[in-house]
Amino acid sequence: MKPIAVVALGGNALLRRGDAPTFENQLANIKIAAVAIAEIAKEYRVAVVHGNGPQVGLLALQNLAYKEVAPYPLDVLGAESEGMIGYMLAQEIQNVMPDREVTTLLTRIEVDPNDKSMLDPTKFVGAVYNEEEAGVLAEANNWIMKRDGDFVRRVVPSPKPMNIIDKHAIDILLAAEEIVICCGGGGIPVCKTDHGYKGVEGVIDKDLSATLLAKQLNADKLLILTDADAVYLDWGTDDQRALRTATPAELSKYDFPAGSMGPKVEAVSDFASFGGKAYIGALEHGLEVLAERSGTCIAI
């Protein structure tokens, strides 16, 4: 049976920074992702995890427009985005590989409702704004805003994933060599109560969920595809330089932004320490990254 690769697609890779959040823009990037995933699926059993930061933020804005009804919570909006992006990915992957079965699975992931991120939000969602726009939105909607590169974006709680509740279904689909789109948007955050599971107001970081999935599947490779072509040191300065190979110990010496590259570095370091090989690279160069001709490779 083929080895397993978990491929994580960033929400910013599916809707580039500064792009208008239109269906057409997202579809164009998803078509690029579908080609990359199809190439990988020739050699691996593939589980695809995708981000949803721009998309869930757009849903939240649309949600606010209907003032007659209280806004839906973030876990429900996350499920909506998981279905939307999962449908688009499944359709485009199958258009590239009509002989392969592709399944999108809405995936619940258990989190701690008292996770420290509930008090210190760091997960970027939604569009990018200038300082003036961000200030108006923050005041009007009681949002927390933080700088994301040259822009400002909304941040929300991002509790760490603890357990993939629907993993058994993922196992069955991968055993049948289906391409599985799961843990979308990091998965739907839920917690245990005395009366079963209930949703948690937050958005799980998809890179941490992808790592948890890769570990629970005993995957061979973890590939994080984003809008950056590698892990960079001194990003945004005249001295910026790409790392092509690194160990978790080497990466631990540097500070990476908590809302962007930080979770990716944490995720790949965790998986590499677990014994696998992990990669970070650009969406359009997926197979090249996996072949270690592009991007950053992290291993012990």
C-alpha atoms as one frame of an Amber mdcrd trajectory, in Angstrom:
protein
   0.000   0.000   0.000   1.208   3.538  -0.774   2.719   5.671   2.025   0.626
   8.465   3.535   1.233  12.176   3.003  -0.728  14.842   4.866  -0.927  18.008
   2.756  -1.907  21.237   4.521  -3.110  24.139   2.374  -3.058  27.593   3.926
  -6.194  29.722   3.779  -3.942  32.496   2.446  -2.703  30.150  -0.291  -6.279
  29.581  -1.444  -7.072  33.295  -1.255  -3.904  35.374  -1.601  -3.209  38.392
   0.587  -4.849  41.456  -0.874  -7.037  39.455  -3.295 -10.712  40.352  -3.339
 -12.547  37.504  -1.533 -14.424  36.407  -4.637 -15.412  32.934  -5.746 -13.404
  33.403  -8.950 -10.172  34.272  -7.120 -10.510  31.355  -4.758 -11.362  28.936
  -7.567  -8.280  29.989  -9.541  -6.013  29.147  -6.581  -7.868  25.921  -5.839
  -7.240  24.799  -9.417  -3.494  25.286  -8.775  -3.782  23.295  -5.540  -5.693
  20.509  -7.298  -2.882  19.989  -9.806  -0.274  19.859  -7.016  -2.342  17.411
  -4.958  -2.996  15.198  -7.985   0.747  14.858  -8.609   1.380  13.911  -4.989
  -1.540  11.444  -5.041   0.201   9.419  -7.763   2.757   8.285  -5.202   0.996
   8.711  -1.828  -2.304   8.164  -0.089  -3.233  11.780   0.563  -5.132  13.497
   3.342  -5.687  17.190   2.598  -6.125  19.726   5.406  -6.943  23.311   4.442
  -7.014  26.650   6.209 -10.015  28.963   6.324  -8.773  32.257   7.789  -9.870
  34.575   4.968 -13.027  32.582   4.294 -14.331  32.309   7.866 -13.646  36.010
   8.316 -15.748  36.789   5.247 -18.565  34.612   6.590 -18.370  36.495   9.890
 -18.780  39.806   8.061 -21.712  38.461   6.052 -23.125  37.117   9.302 -23.133
  40.605  10.833 -25.088  42.029   7.910 -28.258  40.186   8.985 -29.019  42.191
  12.103 -32.390  40.592  12.864 -30.656  37.407  14.088 -27.799  36.993  16.578
 -24.481  36.176  14.831 -23.670  32.495  14.417 -20.710  31.296  16.550 -17.270
  30.688  15.055 -17.505  26.880  15.250 -20.599  26.969  13.019 -18.950  29.404
  10.603 -15.922  27.099  10.568 -18.151  24.181   9.577 -19.661  26.314   6.801
 -16.221  27.195   5.433 -15.106  23.560   5.713 -18.003  22.477   3.530 -17.524
  25.299   1.020 -13.770  24.895   0.519 -13.972  21.106   0.752 -16.548  20.990
  -2.031 -14.439  23.205  -4.295 -11.270  21.213  -3.631 -12.959  17.843  -4.130
 -14.491  18.900  -7.419 -11.289  20.349  -8.870  -9.106  17.424  -7.714 -11.526
  14.968  -9.311 -11.552  17.055 -12.484  -7.786  16.523 -12.653  -7.977  12.849
 -11.573 -11.359  11.523 -12.798 -10.352   7.942 -11.998  -9.813   8.642  -8.269
 -12.419   8.977  -5.546 -12.278  12.180  -3.481 -14.243  12.651  -0.253 -14.709
  15.741   1.904 -15.318  14.926   5.567 -16.612  17.489   8.054 -14.275  16.854
  10.979 -14.772  17.624  14.656 -11.690  18.150  16.792 -11.698  18.197  20.580
 -10.129  21.220  22.289  -9.835  22.544  25.826 -12.512  25.250  26.331 -10.128
  26.910  28.817  -7.191  27.009  26.377  -5.006  30.062  27.044  -5.738  31.385
  23.540  -9.284  32.181  24.656  -7.780  35.116  26.580  -5.019  35.969  24.084
  -6.328  35.575  20.495  -3.678  35.169  17.788  -5.432  33.508  14.831  -5.847
  35.851  11.852  -9.189  35.660  10.068 -10.819  37.691   7.339  -9.557  40.343
   4.988  -6.616  42.702   5.412  -7.204  46.363   6.327  -5.316  49.580   6.756
  -5.095  51.151  10.227  -8.122  53.408   9.760 -10.406  50.672   8.414  -9.309
  48.275  11.158 -10.062  50.836  13.866 -13.595  51.423  12.601 -14.355  47.688
  12.403 -12.826  46.950  15.807 -14.959  49.591  17.492 -18.151  48.680  15.658
 -17.917  44.920  16.229 -15.831  44.646  19.415 -13.110  42.841  17.470  -9.452
  42.470  18.415  -7.125  43.542  15.602  -3.390  42.879  15.181  -0.773  43.641
  12.578  -0.192  41.018   9.861   2.832  42.198   7.874   1.970  45.495   6.209
  -1.713  45.128   7.043  -4.049  44.754  10.021  -6.463  41.842  10.474  -8.929
  40.516  12.989  -7.665  37.861  15.424  -9.752  35.222  17.217  -9.028  32.469
  19.777  -7.169  29.452  18.407  -7.296  26.553  20.897  -4.836  23.708  20.341
  -6.247  20.485  18.853  -6.281  17.550  21.265  -8.099  14.705  19.506  -9.605
  14.081  16.051 -13.051  12.715  16.849 -13.756  11.506  13.305 -10.385   9.836
  12.686 -11.910   6.367  12.210 -13.720   7.561   9.088 -10.467   9.052   7.755
  -8.705   5.699   8.299 -11.379   3.861   6.303 -11.245   6.291   3.385  -7.421
   6.256   3.191  -7.388   2.453   3.342  -9.613   2.527   0.238  -7.003   4.879
  -1.361  -9.457   7.743  -1.608  -8.109  11.282  -1.471  -9.540  12.634   1.788
 -10.186  16.319   2.500 -10.534  16.538   6.280  -9.864  18.712   9.342 -10.736
  21.678   7.119 -10.107  25.054   8.685  -8.291  23.172  11.432 -11.458  21.197
  12.132 -14.605  22.190  13.995 -13.610  22.961  17.612 -15.713  21.104  20.167
 -15.330  20.143  23.821 -16.752  17.416  26.033 -19.530  18.226  28.487 -21.721
  16.177  30.793 -24.257  16.115  27.961 -21.952  15.245  25.060 -19.943  17.503
  22.770 -20.602  21.192  22.174 -18.980  23.794  19.928 -16.232  26.146  21.097
 -15.956  29.775  19.943 -12.662  29.716  18.082 -10.757  28.687  14.947  -8.140
  25.921  15.257  -4.848  26.481  13.446  -4.863  24.102  10.505  -1.105  23.454
  10.700  -1.388  22.099  14.244  -4.383  19.973  13.228  -2.465  18.684  10.213
   0.401  17.650  12.496  -1.954  15.915  14.911  -3.526  14.087  11.965  -0.127
  13.118  10.527   0.957  11.720  13.884  -2.290   9.821  14.492  -2.101   8.355
  10.965   1.628   7.536  11.305   2.063   9.429   8.030   5.391   9.432   6.217
   5.330  13.082   5.123   3.746  16.345   6.267   3.653  19.066   3.623   2.527
  22.607   4.474   1.810  24.639   1.339   1.274  28.360   1.730   1.897  31.705
   0.001   5.547  31.715   1.151   8.094  29.696  -0.820  10.150  28.711   2.259
  10.894  29.499   5.895  12.814  32.776   6.010  15.055  34.312   8.637  14.910
  38.104   9.091  11.790  38.227   6.935  10.957  41.645   5.523  14.457  43.030
   5.953  17.377  43.499   3.574  19.010  40.490   5.256  16.153  38.017   4.728
  17.306  34.553   3.674  15.572  31.255   3.062  16.261  28.122   5.076  16.331
  25.091   2.788  16.973  22.471   5.451  16.674  22.637   9.226  16.241  20.530
  12.331  13.687  21.264  15.055  16.561  22.262  17.345  17.817  24.806  14.806
  14.350  26.292  14.306  13.861  26.619  18.069  16.599  29.271  18.159  14.471
  31.751  16.224  11.249  33.650  16.901   8.585  33.429  14.202   5.328  35.464
  14.202   2.596  33.796  16.263  -0.141  34.601  13.763   1.562  33.352  10.595
   4.835  31.384  10.305   5.028  30.542  14.036   2.367  27.776  14.023   3.821
  26.327  10.807   7.291  26.055  12.331   5.799  24.596  15.523   3.852  22.070
  13.455   6.726  20.840  11.280   9.112  20.719  14.235   6.625  18.614  16.185
   6.194  16.140  13.323   9.933  15.937  12.614  10.568  15.245  16.308   7.934
  12.510  16.054  10.127  10.862  13.414   8.610  12.040  10.154   9.784  14.399
   7.445   8.074  17.771   7.127   8.131  20.501   4.503   7.020  24.130   4.062
   6.754  25.661   0.610   4.702  27.411  -2.039   1.359  26.047  -3.180   2.261
  25.956  -6.874   5.500  24.024  -6.189   4.026  21.208  -4.096   5.729  18.258
  -5.771   9.018  20.165  -6.016   8.867  20.854  -2.273   8.217  17.196  -1.516
  11.172  16.244  -3.754  13.325  18.752  -1.773  14.024  20.909  -4.816  12.107
  23.850  -3.349  10.822  25.070   0.017  12.198  24.075   3.422  12.709  20.481
   4.633  12.611  19.847   8.391  13.901  16.552   9.772  15.979  15.189  12.633
